[in-house]
JSON list of C-alpha atoms in Angstrom, two decimals:
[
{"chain": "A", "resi": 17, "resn": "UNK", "atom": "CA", "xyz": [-21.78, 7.36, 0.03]},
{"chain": "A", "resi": 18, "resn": "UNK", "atom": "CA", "xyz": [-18.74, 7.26, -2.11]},
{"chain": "A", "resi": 19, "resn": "UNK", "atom": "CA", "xyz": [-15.10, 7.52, -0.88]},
{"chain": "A", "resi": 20, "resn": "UNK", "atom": "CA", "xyz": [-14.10, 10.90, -2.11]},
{"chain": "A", "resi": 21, "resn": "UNK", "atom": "CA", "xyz": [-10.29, 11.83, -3.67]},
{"chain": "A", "resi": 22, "resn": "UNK", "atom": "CA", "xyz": [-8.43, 13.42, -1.71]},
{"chain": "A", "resi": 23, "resn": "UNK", "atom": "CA", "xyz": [-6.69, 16.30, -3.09]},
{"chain": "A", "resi": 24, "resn": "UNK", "atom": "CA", "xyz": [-2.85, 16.58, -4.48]},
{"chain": "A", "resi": 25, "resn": "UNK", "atom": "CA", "xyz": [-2.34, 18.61, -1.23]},
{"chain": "A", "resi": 26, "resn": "UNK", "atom": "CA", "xyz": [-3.74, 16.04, 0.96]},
{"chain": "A", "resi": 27, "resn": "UNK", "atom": "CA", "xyz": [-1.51, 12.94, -0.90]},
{"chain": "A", "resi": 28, "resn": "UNK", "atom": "CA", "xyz": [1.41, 14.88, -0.59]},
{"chain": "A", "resi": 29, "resn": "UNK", "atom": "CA", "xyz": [0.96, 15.82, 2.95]},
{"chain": "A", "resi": 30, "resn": "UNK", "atom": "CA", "xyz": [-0.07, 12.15, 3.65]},
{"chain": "A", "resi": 31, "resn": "UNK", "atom": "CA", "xyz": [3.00, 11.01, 1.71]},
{"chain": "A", "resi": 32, "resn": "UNK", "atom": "CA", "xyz": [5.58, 12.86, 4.32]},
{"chain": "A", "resi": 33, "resn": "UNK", "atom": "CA", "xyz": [4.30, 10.47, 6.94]},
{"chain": "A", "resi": 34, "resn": "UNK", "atom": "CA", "xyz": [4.94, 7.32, 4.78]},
{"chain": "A", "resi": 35, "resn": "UNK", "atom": "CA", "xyz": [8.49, 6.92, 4.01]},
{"chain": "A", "resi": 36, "resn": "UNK", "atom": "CA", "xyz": [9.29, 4.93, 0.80]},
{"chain": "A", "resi": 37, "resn": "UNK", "atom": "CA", "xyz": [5.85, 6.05, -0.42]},
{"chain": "A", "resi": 38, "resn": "UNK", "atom": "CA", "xyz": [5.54, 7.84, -3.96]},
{"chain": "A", "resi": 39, "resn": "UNK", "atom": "CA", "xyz": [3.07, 8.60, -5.91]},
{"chain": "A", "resi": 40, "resn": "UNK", "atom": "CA", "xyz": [2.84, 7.53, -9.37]},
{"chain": "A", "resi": 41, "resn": "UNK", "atom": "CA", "xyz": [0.25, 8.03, -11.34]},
{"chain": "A", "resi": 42, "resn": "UNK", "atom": "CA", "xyz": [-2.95, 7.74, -10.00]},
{"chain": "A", "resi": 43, "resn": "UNK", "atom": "CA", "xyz": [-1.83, 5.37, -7.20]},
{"chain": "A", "resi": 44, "resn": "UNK", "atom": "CA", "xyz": [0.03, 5.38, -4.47]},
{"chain": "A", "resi": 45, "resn": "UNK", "atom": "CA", "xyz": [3.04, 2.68, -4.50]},
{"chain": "A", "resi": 46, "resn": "UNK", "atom": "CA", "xyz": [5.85, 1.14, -2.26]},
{"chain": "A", "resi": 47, "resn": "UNK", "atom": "CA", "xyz": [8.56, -1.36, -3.83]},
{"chain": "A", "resi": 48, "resn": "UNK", "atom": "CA", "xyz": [9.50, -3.62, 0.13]},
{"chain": "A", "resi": 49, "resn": "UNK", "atom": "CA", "xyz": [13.08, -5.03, -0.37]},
{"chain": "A", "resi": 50, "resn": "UNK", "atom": "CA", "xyz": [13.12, -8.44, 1.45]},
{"chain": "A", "resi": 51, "resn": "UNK", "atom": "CA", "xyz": [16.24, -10.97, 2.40]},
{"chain": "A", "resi": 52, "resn": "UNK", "atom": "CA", "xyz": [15.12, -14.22, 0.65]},
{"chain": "A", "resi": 53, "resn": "UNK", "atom": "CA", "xyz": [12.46, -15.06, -1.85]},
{"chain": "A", "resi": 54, "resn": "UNK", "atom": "CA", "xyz": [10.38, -16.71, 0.65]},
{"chain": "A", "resi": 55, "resn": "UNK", "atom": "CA", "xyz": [10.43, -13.68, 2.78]},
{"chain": "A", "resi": 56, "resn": "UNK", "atom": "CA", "xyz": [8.59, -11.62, 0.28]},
{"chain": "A", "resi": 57, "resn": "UNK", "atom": "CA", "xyz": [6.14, -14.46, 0.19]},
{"chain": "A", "resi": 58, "resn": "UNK", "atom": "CA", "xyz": [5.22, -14.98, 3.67]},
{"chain": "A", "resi": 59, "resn": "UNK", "atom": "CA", "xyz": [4.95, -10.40, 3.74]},
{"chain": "A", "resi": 60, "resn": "UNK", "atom": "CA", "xyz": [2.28, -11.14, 0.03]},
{"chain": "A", "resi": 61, "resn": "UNK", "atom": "CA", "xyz": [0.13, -13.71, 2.29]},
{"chain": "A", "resi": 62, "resn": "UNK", "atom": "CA", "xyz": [0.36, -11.00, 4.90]},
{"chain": "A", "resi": 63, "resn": "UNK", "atom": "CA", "xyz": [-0.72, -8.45, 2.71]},
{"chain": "A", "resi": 64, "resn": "UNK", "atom": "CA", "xyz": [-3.25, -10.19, 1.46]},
{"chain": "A", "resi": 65, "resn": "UNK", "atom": "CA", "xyz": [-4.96, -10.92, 5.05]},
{"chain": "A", "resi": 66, "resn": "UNK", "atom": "CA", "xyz": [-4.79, -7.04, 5.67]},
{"chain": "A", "resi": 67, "resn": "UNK", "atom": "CA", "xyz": [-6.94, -5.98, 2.20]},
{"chain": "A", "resi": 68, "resn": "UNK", "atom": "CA", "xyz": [-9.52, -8.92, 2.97]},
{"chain": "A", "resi": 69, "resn": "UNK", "atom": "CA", "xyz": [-10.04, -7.11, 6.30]},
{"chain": "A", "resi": 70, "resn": "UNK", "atom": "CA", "xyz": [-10.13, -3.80, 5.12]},
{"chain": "A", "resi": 71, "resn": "UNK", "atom": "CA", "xyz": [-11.93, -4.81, 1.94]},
{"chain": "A", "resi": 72, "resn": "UNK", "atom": "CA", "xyz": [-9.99, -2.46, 0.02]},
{"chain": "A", "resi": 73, "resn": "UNK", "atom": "CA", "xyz": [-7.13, -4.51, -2.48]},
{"chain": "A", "resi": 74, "resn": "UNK", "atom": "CA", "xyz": [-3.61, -3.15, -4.12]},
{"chain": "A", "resi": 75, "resn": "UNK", "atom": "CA", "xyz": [-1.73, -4.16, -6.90]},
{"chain": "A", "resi": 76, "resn": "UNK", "atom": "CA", "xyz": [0.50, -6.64, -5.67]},
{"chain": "A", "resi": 77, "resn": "UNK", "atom": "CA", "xyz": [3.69, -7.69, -7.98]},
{"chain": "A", "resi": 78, "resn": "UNK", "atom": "CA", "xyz": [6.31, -10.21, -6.00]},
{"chain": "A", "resi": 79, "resn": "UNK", "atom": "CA", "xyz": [9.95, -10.61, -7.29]},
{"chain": "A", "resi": 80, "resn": "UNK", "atom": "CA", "xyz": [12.72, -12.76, -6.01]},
{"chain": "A", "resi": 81, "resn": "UNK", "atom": "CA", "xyz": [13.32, -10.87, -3.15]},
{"chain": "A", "resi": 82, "resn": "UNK", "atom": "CA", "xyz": [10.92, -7.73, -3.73]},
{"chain": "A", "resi": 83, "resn": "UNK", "atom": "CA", "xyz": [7.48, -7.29, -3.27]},
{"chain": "A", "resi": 84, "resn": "UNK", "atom": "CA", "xyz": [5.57, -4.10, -4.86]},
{"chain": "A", "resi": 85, "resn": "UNK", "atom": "CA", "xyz": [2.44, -2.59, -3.80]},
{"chain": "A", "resi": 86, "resn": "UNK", "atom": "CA", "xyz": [0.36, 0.08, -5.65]},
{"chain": "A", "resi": 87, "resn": "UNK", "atom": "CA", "xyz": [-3.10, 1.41, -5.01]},
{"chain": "A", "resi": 88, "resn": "UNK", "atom": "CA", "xyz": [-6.09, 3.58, -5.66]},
{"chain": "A", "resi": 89, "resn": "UNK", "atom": "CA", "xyz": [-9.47, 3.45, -5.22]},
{"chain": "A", "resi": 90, "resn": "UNK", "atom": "CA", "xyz": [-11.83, 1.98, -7.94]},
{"chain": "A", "resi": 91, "resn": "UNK", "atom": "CA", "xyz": [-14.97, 3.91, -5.99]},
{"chain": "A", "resi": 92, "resn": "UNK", "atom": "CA", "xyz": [-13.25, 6.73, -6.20]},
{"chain": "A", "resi": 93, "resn": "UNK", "atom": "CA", "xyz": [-12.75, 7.08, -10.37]},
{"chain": "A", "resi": 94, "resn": "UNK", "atom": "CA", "xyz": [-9.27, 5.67, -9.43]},
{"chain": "A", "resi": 95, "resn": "UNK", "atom": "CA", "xyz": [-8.35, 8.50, -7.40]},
{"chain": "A", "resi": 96, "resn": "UNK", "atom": "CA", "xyz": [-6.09, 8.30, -4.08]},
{"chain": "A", "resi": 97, "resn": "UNK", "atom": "CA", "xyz": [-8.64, 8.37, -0.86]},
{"chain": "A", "resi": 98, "resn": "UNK", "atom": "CA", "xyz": [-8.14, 7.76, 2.67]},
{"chain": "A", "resi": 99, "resn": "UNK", "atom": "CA", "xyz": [-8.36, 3.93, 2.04]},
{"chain": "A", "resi": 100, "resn": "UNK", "atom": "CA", "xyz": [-5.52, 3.72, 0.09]},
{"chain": "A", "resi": 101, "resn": "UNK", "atom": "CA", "xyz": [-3.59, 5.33, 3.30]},
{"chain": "A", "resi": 102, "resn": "UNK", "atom": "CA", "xyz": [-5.41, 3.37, 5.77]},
{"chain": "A", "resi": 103, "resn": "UNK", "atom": "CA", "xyz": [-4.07, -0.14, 3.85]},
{"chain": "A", "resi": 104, "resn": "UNK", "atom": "CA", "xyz": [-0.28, 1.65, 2.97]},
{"chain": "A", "resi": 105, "resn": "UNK", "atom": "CA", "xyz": [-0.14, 2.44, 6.73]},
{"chain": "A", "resi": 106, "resn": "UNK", "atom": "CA", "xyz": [-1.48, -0.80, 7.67]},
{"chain": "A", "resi": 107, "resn": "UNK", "atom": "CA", "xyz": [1.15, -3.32, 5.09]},
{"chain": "A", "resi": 108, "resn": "UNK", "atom": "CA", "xyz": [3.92, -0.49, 6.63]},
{"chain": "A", "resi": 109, "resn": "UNK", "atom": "CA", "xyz": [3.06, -1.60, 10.29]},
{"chain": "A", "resi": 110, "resn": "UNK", "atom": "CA", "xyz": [4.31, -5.15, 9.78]},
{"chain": "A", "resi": 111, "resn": "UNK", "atom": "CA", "xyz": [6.03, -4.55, 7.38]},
{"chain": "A", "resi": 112, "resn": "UNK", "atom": "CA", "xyz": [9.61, -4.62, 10.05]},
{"chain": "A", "resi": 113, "resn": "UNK", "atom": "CA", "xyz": [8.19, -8.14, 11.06]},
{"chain": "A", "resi": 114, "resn": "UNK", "atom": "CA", "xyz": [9.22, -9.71, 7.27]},
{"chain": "A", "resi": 115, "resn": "UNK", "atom": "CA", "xyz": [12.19, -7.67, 7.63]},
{"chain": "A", "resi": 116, "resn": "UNK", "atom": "CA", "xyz": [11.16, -5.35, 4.89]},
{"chain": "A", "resi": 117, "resn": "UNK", "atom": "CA", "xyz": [13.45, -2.09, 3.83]}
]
């Protein structure tokens, strides 16, 4: 059975729990602020081992010292779902442990 969108409701309501969370678009997204380029690496890698185990993947873009994450569900149409939420509140988790703002 297919993940179904949530509604705009829902994502906004979801969004209140997620600080630094937006929505743009059809995605969810999060820009992490880190202290050294290798920082935001080590938090990608991270990332990474979180959407293999979930099996659901972002959008991952790293800067210098930033590393962006945006998401939506391909099963979905490319709507926002409960998946998307289950990985943002997953990469948010340990996110404090690379020292992310």
């Amino acid at each position: 059975m297919p993940t179904q969108p949530l509604s705009q409701k829902e994502i906004e309501d979801r969004l209140r729990e997620l600080p630094g969370w937006s929505l743009e678009g059809d995605r969810i997204a999060r820009t992490y602020r880190l202290s050294t380029h290798f920082a935001a690496t080590a938090m990608v890698v991270h990332v990474a081992q979180i959407q293999e185990e979930l099996d659901h993947h972002s959008d991952l873009t790293l800067g210098y010292n930033t590393l962006a994450l945006s998401v939506h569900t391909h099963d979905a149409g490319g709507a926002v779902t409960e998946k998307d939420f289950a990985l943002a509140q997953r990469v948010e988790a340990i996110s404090s442990v690379h020292g992310a703002a």
